[in-house]
Short mmCIF file of C-alpha atoms and ligand atoms in Angstrom, two decimals:
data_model
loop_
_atom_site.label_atom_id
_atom_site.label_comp_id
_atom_site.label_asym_id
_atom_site.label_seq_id
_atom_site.Cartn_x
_atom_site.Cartn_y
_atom_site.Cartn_z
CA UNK A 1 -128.20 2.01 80.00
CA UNK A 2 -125.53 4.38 81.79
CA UNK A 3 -124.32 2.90 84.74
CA UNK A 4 -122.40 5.78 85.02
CA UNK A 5 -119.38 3.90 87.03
CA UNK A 6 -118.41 5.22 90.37
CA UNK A 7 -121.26 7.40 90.60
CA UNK A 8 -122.92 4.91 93.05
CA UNK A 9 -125.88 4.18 90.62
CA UNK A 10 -127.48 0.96 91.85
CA UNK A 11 -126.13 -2.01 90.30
CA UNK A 12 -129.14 -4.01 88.92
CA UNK A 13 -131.06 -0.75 88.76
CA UNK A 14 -134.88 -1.71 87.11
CA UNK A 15 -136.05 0.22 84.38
CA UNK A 16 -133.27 1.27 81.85
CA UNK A 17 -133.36 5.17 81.13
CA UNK A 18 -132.70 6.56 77.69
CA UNK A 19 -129.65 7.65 77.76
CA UNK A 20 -130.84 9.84 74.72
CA UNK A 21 -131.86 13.23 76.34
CA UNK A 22 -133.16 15.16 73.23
CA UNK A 23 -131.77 18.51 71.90
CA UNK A 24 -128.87 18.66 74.15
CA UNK A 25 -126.21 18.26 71.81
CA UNK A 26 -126.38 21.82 70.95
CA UNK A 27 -123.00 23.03 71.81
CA UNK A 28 -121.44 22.03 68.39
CA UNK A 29 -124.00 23.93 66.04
CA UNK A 30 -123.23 26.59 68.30
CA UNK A 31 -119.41 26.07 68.32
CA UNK A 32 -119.84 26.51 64.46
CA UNK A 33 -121.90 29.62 64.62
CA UNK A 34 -120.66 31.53 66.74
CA UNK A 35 -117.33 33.15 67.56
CA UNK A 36 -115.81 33.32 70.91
CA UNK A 37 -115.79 36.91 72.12
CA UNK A 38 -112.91 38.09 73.90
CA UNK A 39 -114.04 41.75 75.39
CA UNK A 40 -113.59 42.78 78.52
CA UNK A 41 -115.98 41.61 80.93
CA UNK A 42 -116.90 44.77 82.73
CA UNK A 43 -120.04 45.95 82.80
CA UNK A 44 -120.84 49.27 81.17
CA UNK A 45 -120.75 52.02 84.04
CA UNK A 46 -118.77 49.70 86.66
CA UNK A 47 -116.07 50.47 88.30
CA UNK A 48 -112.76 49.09 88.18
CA UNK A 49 -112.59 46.10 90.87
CA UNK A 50 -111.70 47.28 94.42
CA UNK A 51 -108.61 46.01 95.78
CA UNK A 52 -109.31 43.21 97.79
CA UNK A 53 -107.71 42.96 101.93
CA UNK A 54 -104.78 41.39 101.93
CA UNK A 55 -104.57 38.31 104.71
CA UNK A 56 -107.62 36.54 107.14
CA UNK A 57 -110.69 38.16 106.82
CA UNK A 58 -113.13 38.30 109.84
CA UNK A 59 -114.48 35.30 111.09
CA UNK A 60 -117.59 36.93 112.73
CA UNK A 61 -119.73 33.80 113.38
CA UNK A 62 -117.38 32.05 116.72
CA UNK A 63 -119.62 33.20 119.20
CA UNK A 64 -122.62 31.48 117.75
CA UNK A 65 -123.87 28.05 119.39
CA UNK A 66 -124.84 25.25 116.72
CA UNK A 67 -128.29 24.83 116.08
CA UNK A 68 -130.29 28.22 115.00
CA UNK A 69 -127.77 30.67 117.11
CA UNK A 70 -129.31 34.14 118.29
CA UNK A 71 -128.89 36.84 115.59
CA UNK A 72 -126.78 39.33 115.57
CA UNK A 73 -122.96 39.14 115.92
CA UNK A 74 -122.63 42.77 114.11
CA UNK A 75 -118.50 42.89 114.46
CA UNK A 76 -117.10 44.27 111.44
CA UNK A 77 -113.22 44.19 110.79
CA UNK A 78 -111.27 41.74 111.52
CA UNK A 79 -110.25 40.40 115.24
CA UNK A 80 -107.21 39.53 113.85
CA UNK A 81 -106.05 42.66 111.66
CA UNK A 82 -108.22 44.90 112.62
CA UNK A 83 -108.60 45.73 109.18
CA UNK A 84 -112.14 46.96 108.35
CA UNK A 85 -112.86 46.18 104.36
CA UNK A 86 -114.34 49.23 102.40
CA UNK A 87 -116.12 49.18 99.28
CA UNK A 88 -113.18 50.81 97.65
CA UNK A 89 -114.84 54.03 97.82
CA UNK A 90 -113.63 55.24 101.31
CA UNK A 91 -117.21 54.40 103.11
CA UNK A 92 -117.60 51.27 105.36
CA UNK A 93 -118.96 47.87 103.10
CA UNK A 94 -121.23 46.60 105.24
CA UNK A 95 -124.08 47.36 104.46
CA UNK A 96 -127.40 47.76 106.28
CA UNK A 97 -128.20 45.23 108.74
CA UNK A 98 -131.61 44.12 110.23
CA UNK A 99 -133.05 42.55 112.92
CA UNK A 100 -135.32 39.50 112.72
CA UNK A 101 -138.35 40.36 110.75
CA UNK A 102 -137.40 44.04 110.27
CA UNK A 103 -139.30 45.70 107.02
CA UNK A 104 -138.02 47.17 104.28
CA UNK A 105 -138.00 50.44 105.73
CA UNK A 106 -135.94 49.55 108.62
CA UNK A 107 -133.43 48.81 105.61
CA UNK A 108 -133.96 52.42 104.19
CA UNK A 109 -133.30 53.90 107.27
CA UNK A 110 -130.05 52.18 107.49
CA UNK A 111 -129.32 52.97 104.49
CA UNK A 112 -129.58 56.43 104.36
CA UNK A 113 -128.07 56.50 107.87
CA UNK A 114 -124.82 55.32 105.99
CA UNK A 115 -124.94 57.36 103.31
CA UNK A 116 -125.00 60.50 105.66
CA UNK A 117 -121.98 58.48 107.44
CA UNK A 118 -120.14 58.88 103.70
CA UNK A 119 -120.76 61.97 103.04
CA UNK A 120 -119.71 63.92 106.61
CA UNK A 121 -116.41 62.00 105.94
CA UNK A 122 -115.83 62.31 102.39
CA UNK A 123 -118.80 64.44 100.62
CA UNK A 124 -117.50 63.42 96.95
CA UNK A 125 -117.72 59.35 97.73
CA UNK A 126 -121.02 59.58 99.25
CA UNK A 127 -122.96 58.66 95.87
CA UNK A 128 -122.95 55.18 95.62
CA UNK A 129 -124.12 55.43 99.04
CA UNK A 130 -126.89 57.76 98.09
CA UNK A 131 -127.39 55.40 95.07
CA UNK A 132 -128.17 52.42 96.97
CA UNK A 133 -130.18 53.76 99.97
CA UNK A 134 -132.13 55.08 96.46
CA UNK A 135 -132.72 51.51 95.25
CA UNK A 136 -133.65 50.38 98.34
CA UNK A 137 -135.77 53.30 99.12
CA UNK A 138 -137.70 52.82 95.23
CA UNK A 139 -138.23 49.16 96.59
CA UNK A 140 -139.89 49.90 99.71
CA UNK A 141 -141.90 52.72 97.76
CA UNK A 142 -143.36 49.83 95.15
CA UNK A 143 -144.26 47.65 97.89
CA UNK A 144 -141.37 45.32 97.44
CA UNK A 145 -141.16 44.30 101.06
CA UNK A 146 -141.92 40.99 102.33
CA UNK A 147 -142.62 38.36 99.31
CA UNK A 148 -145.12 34.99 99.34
CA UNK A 149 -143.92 32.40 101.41
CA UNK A 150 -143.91 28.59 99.82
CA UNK A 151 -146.77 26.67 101.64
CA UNK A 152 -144.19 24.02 102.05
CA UNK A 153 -140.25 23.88 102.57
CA UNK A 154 -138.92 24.14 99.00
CA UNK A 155 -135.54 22.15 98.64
CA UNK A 156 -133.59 23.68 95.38
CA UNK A 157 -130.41 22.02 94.30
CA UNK A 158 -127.84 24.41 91.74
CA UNK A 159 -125.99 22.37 90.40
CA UNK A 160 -124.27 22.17 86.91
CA UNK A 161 -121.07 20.33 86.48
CA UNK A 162 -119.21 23.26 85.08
CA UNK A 163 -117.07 25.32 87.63
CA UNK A 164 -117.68 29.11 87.34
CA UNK A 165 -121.11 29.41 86.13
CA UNK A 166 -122.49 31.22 89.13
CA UNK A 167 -123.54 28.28 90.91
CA UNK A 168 -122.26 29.65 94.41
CA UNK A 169 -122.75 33.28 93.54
CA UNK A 170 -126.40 32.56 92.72
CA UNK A 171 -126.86 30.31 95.80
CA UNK A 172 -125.65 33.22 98.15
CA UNK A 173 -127.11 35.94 96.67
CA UNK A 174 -130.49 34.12 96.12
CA UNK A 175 -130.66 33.24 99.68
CA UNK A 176 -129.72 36.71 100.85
CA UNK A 177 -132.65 38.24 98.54
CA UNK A 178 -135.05 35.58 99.72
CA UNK A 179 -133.92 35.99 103.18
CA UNK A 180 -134.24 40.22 103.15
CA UNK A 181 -137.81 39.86 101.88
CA UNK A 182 -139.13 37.51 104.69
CA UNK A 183 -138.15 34.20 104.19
CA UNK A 184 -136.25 31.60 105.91
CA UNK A 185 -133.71 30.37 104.12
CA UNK A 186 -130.68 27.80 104.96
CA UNK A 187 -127.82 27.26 102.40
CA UNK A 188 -126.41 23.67 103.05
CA UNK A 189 -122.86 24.35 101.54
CA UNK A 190 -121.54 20.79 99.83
CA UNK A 191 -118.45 22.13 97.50
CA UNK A 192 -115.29 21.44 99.95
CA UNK A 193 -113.95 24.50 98.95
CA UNK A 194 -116.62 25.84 101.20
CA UNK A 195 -117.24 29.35 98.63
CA UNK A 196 -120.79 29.56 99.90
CA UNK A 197 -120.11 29.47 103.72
CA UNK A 198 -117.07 32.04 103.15
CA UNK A 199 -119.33 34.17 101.34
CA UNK A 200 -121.74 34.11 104.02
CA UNK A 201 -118.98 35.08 106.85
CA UNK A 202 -119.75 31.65 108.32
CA UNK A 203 -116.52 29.67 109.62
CA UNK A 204 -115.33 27.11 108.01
CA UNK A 205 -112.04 25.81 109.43
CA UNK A 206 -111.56 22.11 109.64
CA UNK A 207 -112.40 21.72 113.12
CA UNK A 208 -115.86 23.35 112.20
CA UNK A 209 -118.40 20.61 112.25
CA UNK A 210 -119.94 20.15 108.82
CA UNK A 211 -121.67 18.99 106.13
CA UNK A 212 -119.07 16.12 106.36
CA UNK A 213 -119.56 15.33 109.74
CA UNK A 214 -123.73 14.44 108.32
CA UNK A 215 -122.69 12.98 105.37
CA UNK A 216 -120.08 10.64 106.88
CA UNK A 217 -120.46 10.47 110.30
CA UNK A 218 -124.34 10.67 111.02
CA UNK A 219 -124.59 13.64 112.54
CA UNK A 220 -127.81 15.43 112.73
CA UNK A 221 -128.09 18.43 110.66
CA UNK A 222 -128.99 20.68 113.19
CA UNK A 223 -125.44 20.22 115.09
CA UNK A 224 -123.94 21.97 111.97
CA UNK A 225 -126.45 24.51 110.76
CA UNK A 226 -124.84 28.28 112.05
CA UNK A 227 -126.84 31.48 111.38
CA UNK A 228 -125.03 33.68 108.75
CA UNK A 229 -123.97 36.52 110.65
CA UNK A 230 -124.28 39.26 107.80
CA UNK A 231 -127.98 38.67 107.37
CA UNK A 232 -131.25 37.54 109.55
CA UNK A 233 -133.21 34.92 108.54
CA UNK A 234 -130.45 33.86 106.82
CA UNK A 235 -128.25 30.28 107.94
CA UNK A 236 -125.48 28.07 106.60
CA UNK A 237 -124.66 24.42 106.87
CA UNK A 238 -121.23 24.86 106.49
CA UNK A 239 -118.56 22.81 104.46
CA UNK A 240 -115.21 22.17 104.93
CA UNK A 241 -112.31 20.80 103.45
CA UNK A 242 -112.20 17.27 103.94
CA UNK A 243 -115.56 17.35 102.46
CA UNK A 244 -113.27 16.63 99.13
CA UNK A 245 -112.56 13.25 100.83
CA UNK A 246 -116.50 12.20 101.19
CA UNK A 247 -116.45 11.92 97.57
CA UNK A 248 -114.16 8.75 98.07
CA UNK A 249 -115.17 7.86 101.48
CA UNK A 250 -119.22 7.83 100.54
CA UNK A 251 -118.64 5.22 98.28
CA UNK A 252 -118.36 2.29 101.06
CA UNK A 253 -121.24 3.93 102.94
CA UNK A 254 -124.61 2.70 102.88
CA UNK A 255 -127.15 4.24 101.11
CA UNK A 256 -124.34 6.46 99.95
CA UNK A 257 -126.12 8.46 97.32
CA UNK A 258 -129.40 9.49 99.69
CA UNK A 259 -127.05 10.29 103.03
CA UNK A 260 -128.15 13.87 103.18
CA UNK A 261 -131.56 12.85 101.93
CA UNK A 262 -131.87 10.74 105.35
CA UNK A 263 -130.47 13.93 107.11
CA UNK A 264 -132.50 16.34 105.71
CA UNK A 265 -135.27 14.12 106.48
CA UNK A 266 -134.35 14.01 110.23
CA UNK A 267 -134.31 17.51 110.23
CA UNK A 268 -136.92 20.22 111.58
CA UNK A 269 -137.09 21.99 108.29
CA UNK A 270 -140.69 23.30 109.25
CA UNK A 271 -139.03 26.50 110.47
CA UNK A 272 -137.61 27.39 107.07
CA UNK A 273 -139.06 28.06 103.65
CA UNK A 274 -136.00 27.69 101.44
CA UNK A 275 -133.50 24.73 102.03
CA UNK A 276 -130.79 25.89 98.91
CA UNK A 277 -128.10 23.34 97.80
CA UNK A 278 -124.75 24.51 96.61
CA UNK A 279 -123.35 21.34 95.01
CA UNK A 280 -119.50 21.24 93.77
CA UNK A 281 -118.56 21.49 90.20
CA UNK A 282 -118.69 17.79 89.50
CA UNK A 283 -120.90 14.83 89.14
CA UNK A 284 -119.73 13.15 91.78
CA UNK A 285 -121.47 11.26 94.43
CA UNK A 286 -122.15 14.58 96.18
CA UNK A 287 -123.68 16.06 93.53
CA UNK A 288 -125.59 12.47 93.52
CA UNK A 289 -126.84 13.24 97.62
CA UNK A 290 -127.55 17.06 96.28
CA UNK A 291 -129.81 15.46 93.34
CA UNK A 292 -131.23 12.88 95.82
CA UNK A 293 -131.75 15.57 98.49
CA UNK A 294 -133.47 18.16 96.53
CA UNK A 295 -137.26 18.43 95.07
CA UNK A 296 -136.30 20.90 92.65
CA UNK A 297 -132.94 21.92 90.64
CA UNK A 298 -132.15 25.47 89.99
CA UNK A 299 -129.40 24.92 86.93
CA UNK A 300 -127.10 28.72 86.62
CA UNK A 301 -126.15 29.02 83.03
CA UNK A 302 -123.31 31.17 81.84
CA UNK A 303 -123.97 33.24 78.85
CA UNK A 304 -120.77 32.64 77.81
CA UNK A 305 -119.31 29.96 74.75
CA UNK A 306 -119.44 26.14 75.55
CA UNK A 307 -122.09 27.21 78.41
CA UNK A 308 -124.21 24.18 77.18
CA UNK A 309 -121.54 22.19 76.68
CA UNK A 310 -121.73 19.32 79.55
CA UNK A 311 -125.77 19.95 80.16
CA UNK A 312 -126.65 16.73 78.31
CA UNK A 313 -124.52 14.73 81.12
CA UNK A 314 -126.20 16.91 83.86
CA UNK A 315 -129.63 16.28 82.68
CA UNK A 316 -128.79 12.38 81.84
CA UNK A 317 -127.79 12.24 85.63
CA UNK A 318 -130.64 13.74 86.55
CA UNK A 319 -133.44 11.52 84.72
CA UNK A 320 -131.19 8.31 86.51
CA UNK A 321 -131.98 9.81 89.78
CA UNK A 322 -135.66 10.50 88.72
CA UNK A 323 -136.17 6.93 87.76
CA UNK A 324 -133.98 5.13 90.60
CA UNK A 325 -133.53 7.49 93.34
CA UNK A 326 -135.72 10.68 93.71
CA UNK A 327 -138.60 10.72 91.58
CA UNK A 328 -140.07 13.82 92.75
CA UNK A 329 -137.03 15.83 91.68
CA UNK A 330 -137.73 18.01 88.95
CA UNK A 331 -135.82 20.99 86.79
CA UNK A 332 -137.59 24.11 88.29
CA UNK A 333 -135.23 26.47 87.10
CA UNK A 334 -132.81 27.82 84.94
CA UNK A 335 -130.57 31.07 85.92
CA UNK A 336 -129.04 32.39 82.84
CA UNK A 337 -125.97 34.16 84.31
CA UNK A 338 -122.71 36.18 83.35
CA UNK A 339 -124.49 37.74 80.76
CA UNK A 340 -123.04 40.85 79.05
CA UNK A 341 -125.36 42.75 77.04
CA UNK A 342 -122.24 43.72 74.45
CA UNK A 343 -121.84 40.55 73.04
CA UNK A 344 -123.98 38.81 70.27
CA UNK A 345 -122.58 35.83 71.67
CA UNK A 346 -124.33 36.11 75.01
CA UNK A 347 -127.92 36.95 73.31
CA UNK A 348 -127.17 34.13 71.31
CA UNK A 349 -126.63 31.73 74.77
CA UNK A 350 -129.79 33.20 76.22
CA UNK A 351 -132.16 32.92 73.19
CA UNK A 352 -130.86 29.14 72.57
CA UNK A 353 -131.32 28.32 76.39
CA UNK A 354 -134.80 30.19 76.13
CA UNK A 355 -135.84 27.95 72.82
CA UNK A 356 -134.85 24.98 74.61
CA UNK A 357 -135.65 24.85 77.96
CA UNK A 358 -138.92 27.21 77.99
CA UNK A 359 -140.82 28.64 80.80
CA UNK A 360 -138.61 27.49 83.68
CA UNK A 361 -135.87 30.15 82.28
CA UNK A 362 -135.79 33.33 84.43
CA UNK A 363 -136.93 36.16 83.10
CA UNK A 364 -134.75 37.88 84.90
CA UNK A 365 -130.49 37.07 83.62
CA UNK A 366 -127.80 38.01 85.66
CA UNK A 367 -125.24 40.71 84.39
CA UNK A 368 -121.40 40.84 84.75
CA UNK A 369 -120.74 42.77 87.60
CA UNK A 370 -117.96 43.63 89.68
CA UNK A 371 -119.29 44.39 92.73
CA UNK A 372 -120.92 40.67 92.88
CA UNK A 373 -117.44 39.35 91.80
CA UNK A 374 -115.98 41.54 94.50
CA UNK A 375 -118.39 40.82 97.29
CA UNK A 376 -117.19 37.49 98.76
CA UNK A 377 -113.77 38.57 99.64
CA UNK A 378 -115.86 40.96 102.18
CA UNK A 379 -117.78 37.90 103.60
CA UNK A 380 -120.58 39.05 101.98
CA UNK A 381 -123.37 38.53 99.39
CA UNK A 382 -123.84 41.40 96.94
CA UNK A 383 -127.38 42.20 98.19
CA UNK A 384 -125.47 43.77 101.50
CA UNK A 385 -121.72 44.47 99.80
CA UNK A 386 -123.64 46.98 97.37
CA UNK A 387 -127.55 46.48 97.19
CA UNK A 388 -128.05 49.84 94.26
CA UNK A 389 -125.46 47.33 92.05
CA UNK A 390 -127.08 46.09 88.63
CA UNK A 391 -125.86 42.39 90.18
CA UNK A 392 -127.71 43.06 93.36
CA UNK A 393 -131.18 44.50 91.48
CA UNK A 394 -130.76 41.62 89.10
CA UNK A 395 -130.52 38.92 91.93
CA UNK A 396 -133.57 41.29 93.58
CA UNK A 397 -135.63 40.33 90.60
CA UNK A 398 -134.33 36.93 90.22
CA UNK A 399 -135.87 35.80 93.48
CA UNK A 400 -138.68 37.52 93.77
CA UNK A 401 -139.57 35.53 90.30
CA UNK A 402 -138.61 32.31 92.38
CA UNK A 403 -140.85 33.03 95.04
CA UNK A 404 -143.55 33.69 92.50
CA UNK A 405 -143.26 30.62 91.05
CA UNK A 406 -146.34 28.05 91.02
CA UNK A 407 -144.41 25.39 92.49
CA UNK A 408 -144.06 27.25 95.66
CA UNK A 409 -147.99 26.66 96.18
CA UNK A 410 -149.18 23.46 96.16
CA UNK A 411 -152.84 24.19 97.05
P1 ADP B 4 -119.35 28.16 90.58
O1 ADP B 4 -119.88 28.07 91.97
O2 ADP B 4 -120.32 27.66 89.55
O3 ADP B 4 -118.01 27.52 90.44
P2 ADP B 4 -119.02 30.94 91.18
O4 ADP B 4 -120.34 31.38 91.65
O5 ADP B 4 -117.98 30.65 92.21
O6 ADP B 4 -119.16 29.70 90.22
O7 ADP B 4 -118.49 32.04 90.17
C1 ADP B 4 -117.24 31.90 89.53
C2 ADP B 4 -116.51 33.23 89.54
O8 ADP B 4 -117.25 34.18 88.78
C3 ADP B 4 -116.37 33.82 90.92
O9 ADP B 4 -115.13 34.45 91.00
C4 ADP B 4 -117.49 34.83 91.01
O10 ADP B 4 -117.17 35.90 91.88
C5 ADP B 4 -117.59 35.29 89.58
N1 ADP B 4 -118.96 35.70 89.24
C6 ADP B 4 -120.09 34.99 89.40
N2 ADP B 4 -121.16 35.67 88.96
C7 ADP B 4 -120.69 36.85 88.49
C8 ADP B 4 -121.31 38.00 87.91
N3 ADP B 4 -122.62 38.08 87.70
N4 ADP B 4 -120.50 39.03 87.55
C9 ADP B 4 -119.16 38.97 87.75
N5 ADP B 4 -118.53 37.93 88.30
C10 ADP B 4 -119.26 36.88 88.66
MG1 MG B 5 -119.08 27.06 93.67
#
């Protein structure tokens, strides 16, 4: 039995679990086939990364009263700087924004409203412009608008103890997608470095009130959750930093693993059709409340060497939560992400994750992009920063599989 020490498993737990999960001790076959490419990253056709603004970005979400806040705080630039970011290609980054339930072609027209803006000012930088109000436009065209809705609130943990597999970057882009074709979606961010809720333009600062204000001091979720101010549809329970200290201070609590269980669980979700999880890159005890919280577990992937490496431990944690804490909870999905189409090593990753883990791998995997690497430091997800990007369309496709899945229907 794994007792897994200072994870807060419960002491006399009942049943043992095998700590034997079968055919996850891949990595070292792998190790041995394969060699560790070391090309450059870039995607084919991308261009080199903008430079990022130097200093504060905007915080654009002040204004908004906890608890579902009206839409629409449409500031751009910062208060502070007055610096407004660009996409590196002289036009404006923001991209188009919509109103509650707005279609697609509300979207377009946005769209193509700022690629006219691009080219009166500079006619030779008005093609990626062009380009994305295009992509947009050929989505609207194949009837891409508004996607099924889940006939229940779907909660989907990402977790995987590895840092920089795309955990965050699929959490927020996810959301945005899910959120620009209809749905309702609320990130809860639990990582104290609080990537998701930056992402999102959503404060942060440690007199925000947060995740760690539910996890540790009771409070109700619906004091914390903020509407993301990029995006409709879209809101954020943010995190902050002293979220790193729940890890410790959770341990004395009661009920310590299934605190944001309880909270979620006091909580109106009715109004929303995706709850997503963004859990820190550990398997700490708030990974544990993540796990506990969720009904299903999205698991990113990197398509990169020693990807698997670690995914035993994840999926040993998650069969001790099955069998003591949350036995609904079940691997839904698996994001293979990162992947660069010039490496053998990366079709390698993909096929071996595709063997394995079957059916509940995407379809759609996630390229190496710069624009999706770039779009955070803009306080936004990709699917605004640059929605023609290959990251963007990928993440498109990505959650429009999601919302196709079965387990969104339950009748
Ligand atoms: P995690 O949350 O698992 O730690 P992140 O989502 O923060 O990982 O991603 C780690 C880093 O990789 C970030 O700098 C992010 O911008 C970058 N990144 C993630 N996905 C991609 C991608 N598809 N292409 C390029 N960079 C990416
Ligand atoms: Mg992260």
């Amino acid at each position: 039995m794994n007792t897994a020490p200072g994870l807060g498993w419960p002491d006399n737990p009942g049943d043992p679990v095998n700590d034997d999960v079968s055919g996850v001790g891949w990595p070292a076959e792998l190790a041995t086939e394969m060699e560790p490419q070391t090309s450059p990253v870039k995607s084919p056709g991308e261009a080199a990364p903008a430079a990022k603004p130097s200093g504060t970005r905007s915080k654009k979400s002040g204004g908004l009263p906890p608890g579902h806040a009206a839409w629409g705080n449409t500031s751009s630039g910062t208060a502070e700087t007055g610096y407004v970011p660009t996409n590196g290609r002289g036009a404006k980054a923001s991209a188009p924004r919509r109103g509650p339930n707005q279609g697609e072609s509300q979207l377009v027209r946005e769209a193509l409203k700022n690629a006219t803006v691009s080219r009166e000012t500079s006619p030779e930088e008005a093609q990626p412009e062009t380009i994305a109000a295009a992509a947009l436009k050929a989505m609207a065209k194949r009837g891409d608008g508004d996607w099924p809705r889940p006939d229940h609130c779907r909660v989907i943990t990402i977790a995987n103890q590895k840092g920089g597999v795309g955990k965050t970057t699929s959490s927020v882009n996810l959301a945005a997608s899910l959120a620009m074709h209809g749905a309702q979606v609320l990130v809860i961010d639990l990582d104290p470095q609080g990537n998701a809720s930056t992402a999102f333009g959503v404060e942060h600062h440690a007199d925000v009130p947060s995740v760690y204000d539910v996890l540790i001091e009771d409070a109700p979720l619906s004091d914390i959750v903020v509407a993301a101010p990029e995006l409709p549809n879209l809101y954020c329970a943010p995190a902050t930093l002293n979220l790193a200290g729940a890890e410790i201070e959770l341990v004395s609590k009661v009920a310590r693993e299934s605190r944001l269980r309880r909270a979620l669980d006091g909580y109106d979700k009715g109004k929303f059709d995706y709850v997503l999880i963004d859990c820190p890159p550990s398997l700490g005890l708030l990974t544990v409340n993540a796990l506990v919280g969720g009904d299903e577990l999205l698991i990113p992937i990197q398509c990169e060497y020693y990807a698997l490496e670690g995914l035993g431990q994840l999926l040993r944690t998650v069969d001790l939560v099955k069998a003591h804490l949350n036995p609904q909870l079940q691997v839904s999905t698996i994001l293979l992400t990162m992947y660069d189409a010039r490496t053998r090593l990366a079709a390698q990753v993909a096929e071996d994750v595709r063997s394995h883990f079957g059916e509940v791998v995407l379809n759609t995997v996630i390229p190496r992009s710069v624009r999706v690497s770039e779009a955070p430091s803009y306080g936004q997800s990709v699917m605004t920063y640059d929605p023609g990007s290959s990251g963007a369309l990928a993440y498109n496709e990505a959650a429009a599989e999601m919302a196709h899945q079965p387990i969104g229907r339950t009748s």
